Amino acid sequence: MNDKYLPAAVWTYPDVLALFFGGLAGSVFLIVIATALNGAELSSVPQLIAAATGQAAAIVGILAYMSKTRGTASWDLDFGLRFKASDLLGILYGFGLQIAVLLLVQVPLAWLLSIEDPPEQDVSLIAGEASSLVAKVAVFIVLVILAPLTEELVYRGVLLSRLRRGFSKHAAVAISALVFSGIHLVDPSAAFVVPGLFVIGLVLGYQALHTDRIGLAITTHAGVNLLAAIAILADLDV
């Protein structure tokens, strides 16, 4: 495993905060604009799509500014954004990881806590409301493309590279996974899935350190979300 993860990266913890709050501001901004253009309050699915699109646009814009002004202007060197053909296997890894987390973490946790009907995250409930083909495709893009790409850029591209400069590889991966999973608690109903998300974050972090890039972590994350998206949009009870 490479001990010098993204050695050209110069990012700081305030950069991570800027990405988080910038993404939040982008979400709110696009929801406001979409609501104004619609002439009425948006329903849940359009709100989800607008929020995710605004967040992704803001994060990408901030990363572009960071790379140009303080980085190397190469997203490969600055954030590890590089793909190989073999990264397509990440989709299968993500499927397996999602199933493993369900069977080895979520099911035992539900049994230990005597929870017969675990609460669903708000995003899952909203995504499940998509009825038209256009809405389903838009939700699919949000869950399987935008979320994995932006989250890996932030948590494994920026945060993990900063943590690795001050911590051992195992501590850096654990802390990045803790932040990645913990941030989902902005939705209180996500508390039940946080342990599983922590495990997923660990795997993604070690993938990033092992490959010295985030391409495989992105496709694995996409695979995790893809299986969940299929279940949600097909209205499967899993």
GROMACS .gro file of C-alpha atoms in nm:
model
  238
    1MET     CA    1   0.000   0.000   0.000
    2ASN     CA    2   0.138   0.339  -0.103
    3ASP     CA    3   0.259   0.544   0.197
    4LYS     CA    4   0.256   0.866  -0.008
    5TYR     CA    5  -0.107   0.910  -0.100
    6LEU     CA    6  -0.156   1.196  -0.349
    7PRO     CA    7   0.176   1.361  -0.256
    8ALA     CA    8   0.102   1.671  -0.466
    9ALA     CA    9  -0.218   1.748  -0.272
   10VAL     CA   10  -0.195   2.056  -0.048
   11TRP     CA   11  -0.549   2.065   0.091
   12THR     CA   12  -0.648   2.171   0.441
   13TYR     CA   13  -0.935   2.099   0.678
   14PRO     CA   14  -1.092   2.441   0.600
   15ASP     CA   15  -1.100   2.325   0.236
   16VAL     CA   16  -1.315   2.030   0.343
   17LEU     CA   17  -1.548   2.264   0.532
   18ALA     CA   18  -1.565   2.495   0.230
   19LEU     CA   19  -1.669   2.202   0.012
   20PHE     CA   20  -1.934   2.091   0.261
   21PHE     CA   21  -2.091   2.433   0.316
   22GLY     CA   22  -2.043   2.530  -0.049
   23GLY     CA   23  -2.229   2.217  -0.155
   24LEU     CA   24  -2.506   2.297   0.095
   25ALA     CA   25  -2.533   2.652  -0.040
   26GLY     CA   26  -2.544   2.520  -0.396
   27SER     CA   27  -2.829   2.288  -0.304
   28VAL     CA   28  -3.035   2.565  -0.145
   29PHE     CA   29  -2.962   2.808  -0.430
   30LEU     CA   30  -3.078   2.573  -0.705
   31ILE     CA   31  -3.390   2.473  -0.511
   32VAL     CA   32  -3.480   2.843  -0.476
   33ILE     CA   33  -3.418   2.905  -0.847
   34ALA     CA   34  -3.614   2.597  -0.953
   35THR     CA   35  -3.902   2.692  -0.724
   36ALA     CA   36  -3.910   3.045  -0.866
   37LEU     CA   37  -3.909   2.916  -1.224
   38ASN     CA   38  -4.180   2.664  -1.141
   39GLY     CA   39  -4.399   2.932  -0.989
   40ALA     CA   40  -4.492   2.703  -0.700
   41GLU     CA   41  -4.330   2.490  -0.434
   42LEU     CA   42  -4.151   2.189  -0.578
   43SER     CA   43  -4.259   1.839  -0.489
   44SER     CA   44  -4.012   1.606  -0.316
   45VAL     CA   45  -3.854   1.441  -0.622
   46PRO     CA   46  -3.777   1.768  -0.811
   47GLN     CA   47  -3.639   1.909  -0.484
   48LEU     CA   48  -3.406   1.608  -0.450
   49ILE     CA   49  -3.286   1.644  -0.808
   50ALA     CA   50  -3.234   2.020  -0.775
   51ALA     CA   51  -3.054   1.982  -0.441
   52ALA     CA   52  -2.818   1.712  -0.571
   53THR     CA   53  -2.746   1.900  -0.893
   54GLY     CA   54  -2.679   2.226  -0.712
   55GLN     CA   55  -2.455   2.052  -0.459
   56ALA     CA   56  -2.255   1.876  -0.730
   57ALA     CA   57  -2.214   2.193  -0.935
   58ALA     CA   58  -2.093   2.390  -0.633
   59ILE     CA   59  -1.848   2.121  -0.523
   60VAL     CA   60  -1.704   2.081  -0.873
   61GLY     CA   61  -1.671   2.460  -0.904
   62ILE     CA   62  -1.491   2.490  -0.570
   63LEU     CA   63  -1.259   2.200  -0.656
   64ALA     CA   64  -1.178   2.359  -0.992
   65TYR     CA   65  -1.090   2.685  -0.817
   66MET     CA   66  -0.878   2.503  -0.558
   67SER     CA   67  -0.690   2.308  -0.825
   68LYS     CA   68  -0.625   2.614  -1.040
   69THR     CA   69  -0.520   2.854  -0.763
   70ARG     CA   70  -0.339   2.631  -0.513
   71GLY     CA   71  -0.294   2.296  -0.680
   72THR     CA   72  -0.127   2.165  -0.994
   73ALA     CA   73  -0.433   2.221  -1.219
   74SER     CA   74  -0.437   1.844  -1.268
   75TRP     CA   75  -0.735   1.666  -1.111
   76ASP     CA   76  -0.534   1.346  -1.122
   77LEU     CA   77  -0.249   1.486  -0.911
   78ASP     CA   78  -0.466   1.709  -0.692
   79PHE     CA   79  -0.758   1.475  -0.619
   80GLY     CA   80  -0.662   1.135  -0.761
   81LEU     CA   81  -0.933   1.154  -1.028
   82ARG     CA   82  -0.807   0.893  -1.270
   83PHE     CA   83  -0.975   0.583  -1.410
   84LYS     CA   84  -0.856   0.257  -1.558
   85ALA     CA   85  -1.059   0.007  -1.759
   86SER     CA   86  -1.026  -0.240  -1.471
   87ASP     CA   87  -1.215   0.005  -1.249
   88LEU     CA   88  -1.536  -0.122  -1.411
   89LEU     CA   89  -1.497  -0.420  -1.178
   90GLY     CA   90  -1.576  -0.172  -0.902
   91ILE     CA   91  -1.943  -0.199  -0.998
   92LEU     CA   92  -1.933  -0.569  -0.904
   93TYR     CA   93  -1.729  -0.492  -0.592
   94GLY     CA   94  -1.995  -0.241  -0.494
   95PHE     CA   95  -2.272  -0.495  -0.541
   96GLY     CA   96  -2.086  -0.742  -0.321
   97LEU     CA   97  -2.005  -0.476  -0.062
   98GLN     CA   98  -2.367  -0.364  -0.041
   99ILE     CA   99  -2.487  -0.722   0.009
  100ALA     CA  100  -2.212  -0.795   0.265
  101VAL     CA  101  -2.299  -0.484   0.467
  102LEU     CA  102  -2.667  -0.575   0.458
  103LEU     CA  103  -2.607  -0.931   0.579
  104LEU     CA  104  -2.317  -0.874   0.818
  105VAL     CA  105  -2.401  -0.531   0.963
  106GLN     CA  106  -2.758  -0.417   0.906
  107VAL     CA  107  -2.939  -0.745   0.967
  108PRO     CA  108  -2.747  -0.830   1.289
  109LEU     CA  109  -2.790  -0.470   1.409
  110ALA     CA  110  -3.164  -0.486   1.353
  111TRP     CA  111  -3.173  -0.814   1.546
  112LEU     CA  112  -2.967  -0.677   1.836
  113LEU     CA  113  -3.185  -0.368   1.861
  114SER     CA  114  -3.506  -0.566   1.808
  115ILE     CA  115  -3.600  -0.349   1.512
  116GLU     CA  116  -3.851  -0.524   1.288
  117ASP     CA  117  -3.894  -0.241   1.037
  118PRO     CA  118  -3.572  -0.031   1.014
  119PRO     CA  119  -3.631   0.334   0.922
  120GLU     CA  120  -3.545   0.440   0.568
  121GLN     CA  121  -3.336   0.744   0.483
  122ASP     CA  122  -3.533   1.042   0.356
  123VAL     CA  123  -3.348   1.026   0.024
  124SER     CA  124  -3.463   0.666  -0.025
  125LEU     CA  125  -3.822   0.753   0.056
  126ILE     CA  126  -3.817   1.050  -0.182
  127ALA     CA  127  -3.645   0.855  -0.460
  128GLY     CA  128  -3.912   0.589  -0.426
  129GLU     CA  129  -4.175   0.851  -0.514
  130ALA     CA  130  -4.037   0.891  -0.867
  131SER     CA  131  -4.310   0.765  -1.098
  132SER     CA  132  -4.239   0.889  -1.451
  133LEU     CA  133  -3.954   0.756  -1.663
  134VAL     CA  134  -3.789   1.098  -1.670
  135ALA     CA  135  -3.801   1.124  -1.291
  136LYS     CA  136  -3.663   0.772  -1.247
  137VAL     CA  137  -3.375   0.843  -1.487
  138ALA     CA  138  -3.296   1.171  -1.308
  139VAL     CA  139  -3.299   1.001  -0.967
  140PHE     CA  140  -3.081   0.722  -1.107
  141ILE     CA  141  -2.824   0.977  -1.229
  142VAL     CA  142  -2.826   1.150  -0.890
  143LEU     CA  143  -2.777   0.829  -0.692
  144VAL     CA  144  -2.540   0.638  -0.919
  145ILE     CA  145  -2.331   0.913  -1.084
  146LEU     CA  146  -2.344   1.248  -0.905
  147ALA     CA  147  -2.334   1.120  -0.546
  148PRO     CA  148  -2.043   0.874  -0.587
  149LEU     CA  149  -1.838   1.121  -0.792
  150THR     CA  150  -1.875   1.423  -0.564
  151GLU     CA  151  -1.854   1.229  -0.237
  152GLU     CA  152  -1.537   1.049  -0.340
  153LEU     CA  153  -1.376   1.373  -0.456
  154VAL     CA  154  -1.450   1.529  -0.116
  155TYR     CA  155  -1.392   1.240   0.125
  156ARG     CA  156  -1.123   1.035  -0.050
  157GLY     CA  157  -0.979   1.301  -0.280
  158VAL     CA  158  -0.948   1.594  -0.037
  159LEU     CA  159  -1.014   1.481   0.321
  160LEU     CA  160  -0.821   1.152   0.307
  161SER     CA  161  -0.521   1.317   0.143
  162ARG     CA  162  -0.510   1.576   0.424
  163LEU     CA  163  -0.556   1.316   0.696
  164ARG     CA  164  -0.281   1.097   0.549
  165ARG     CA  165  -0.030   1.381   0.595
  166GLY     CA  166  -0.091   1.378   0.971
  167PHE     CA  167  -0.203   1.026   1.058
  168SER     CA  168  -0.113   0.665   0.990
  169LYS     CA  169  -0.287   0.507   0.692
  170HIS     CA  170  -0.526   0.310   0.913
  171ALA     CA  171  -0.618   0.612   1.128
  172ALA     CA  172  -0.663   0.830   0.818
  173VAL     CA  173  -0.896   0.577   0.656
  174ALA     CA  174  -1.093   0.530   0.980
  175ILE     CA  175  -1.137   0.904   1.038
  176SER     CA  176  -1.239   0.969   0.678
  177ALA     CA  177  -1.490   0.683   0.700
  178LEU     CA  178  -1.625   0.822   1.028
  179VAL     CA  179  -1.677   1.167   0.875
  180PHE     CA  180  -1.826   1.016   0.558
  181SER     CA  181  -2.078   0.808   0.752
  182GLY     CA  182  -2.144   1.067   1.022
  183ILE     CA  183  -2.230   1.343   0.776
  184HIS     CA  184  -2.535   1.139   0.675
  185LEU     CA  185  -2.680   1.217   1.019
  186VAL     CA  186  -2.799   1.551   0.879
  187ASP     CA  187  -3.092   1.319   0.813
  188PRO     CA  188  -3.172   1.169   1.159
  189SER     CA  189  -3.351   0.876   0.998
  190ALA     CA  190  -3.014   0.766   0.856
  191ALA     CA  191  -2.883   0.672   1.201
  192PHE     CA  192  -2.956   0.302   1.151
  193VAL     CA  193  -2.744   0.282   0.832
  194VAL     CA  194  -2.447   0.481   0.966
  195PRO     CA  195  -2.255   0.168   1.087
  196GLY     CA  196  -2.291   0.015   0.742
  197LEU     CA  197  -2.182   0.339   0.577
  198PHE     CA  198  -1.876   0.343   0.803
  199VAL     CA  199  -1.777  -0.003   0.678
  200ILE     CA  200  -1.830   0.110   0.319
  201GLY     CA  201  -1.616   0.418   0.389
  202LEU     CA  202  -1.336   0.196   0.521
  203VAL     CA  203  -1.334  -0.012   0.204
  204LEU     CA  204  -1.339   0.294  -0.022
  205GLY     CA  205  -1.057   0.455   0.177
  206TYR     CA  206  -0.833   0.151   0.152
  207GLN     CA  207  -0.907   0.125  -0.220
  208ALA     CA  208  -0.796   0.486  -0.264
  209LEU     CA  209  -0.474   0.437  -0.065
  210HIS     CA  210  -0.394   0.111  -0.243
  211THR     CA  211  -0.438   0.256  -0.593
  212ASP     CA  212  -0.321   0.613  -0.515
  213ARG     CA  213  -0.630   0.746  -0.694
  214ILE     CA  214  -1.006   0.751  -0.650
  215GLY     CA  215  -1.126   0.594  -0.976
  216LEU     CA  216  -1.187   0.249  -0.827
  217ALA     CA  217  -1.346   0.399  -0.515
  218ILE     CA  218  -1.588   0.595  -0.736
  219THR     CA  219  -1.700   0.289  -0.934
  220THR     CA  220  -1.729   0.079  -0.619
  221HIS     CA  221  -1.936   0.353  -0.456
  222ALA     CA  222  -2.146   0.366  -0.773
  223GLY     CA  223  -2.198  -0.010  -0.750
  224VAL     CA  224  -2.315   0.020  -0.390
  225ASN     CA  225  -2.562   0.293  -0.487
  226LEU     CA  226  -2.665   0.115  -0.806
  227LEU     CA  227  -2.793  -0.188  -0.619
  228ALA     CA  228  -2.978   0.039  -0.376
  229ALA     CA  229  -3.120   0.246  -0.664
  230ILE     CA  230  -3.248  -0.065  -0.842
  231ALA     CA  231  -3.423  -0.177  -0.525
  232ILE     CA  232  -3.572   0.168  -0.463
  233LEU     CA  233  -3.688   0.245  -0.818
  234ALA     CA  234  -3.819  -0.107  -0.876
  235ASP     CA  235  -3.998  -0.084  -0.539
  236LEU     CA  236  -3.834  -0.398  -0.407
  237ASP     CA  237  -3.857  -0.482  -0.036
  238VAL     CA  238  -3.493  -0.540   0.075
   0.00000   0.00000   0.00000
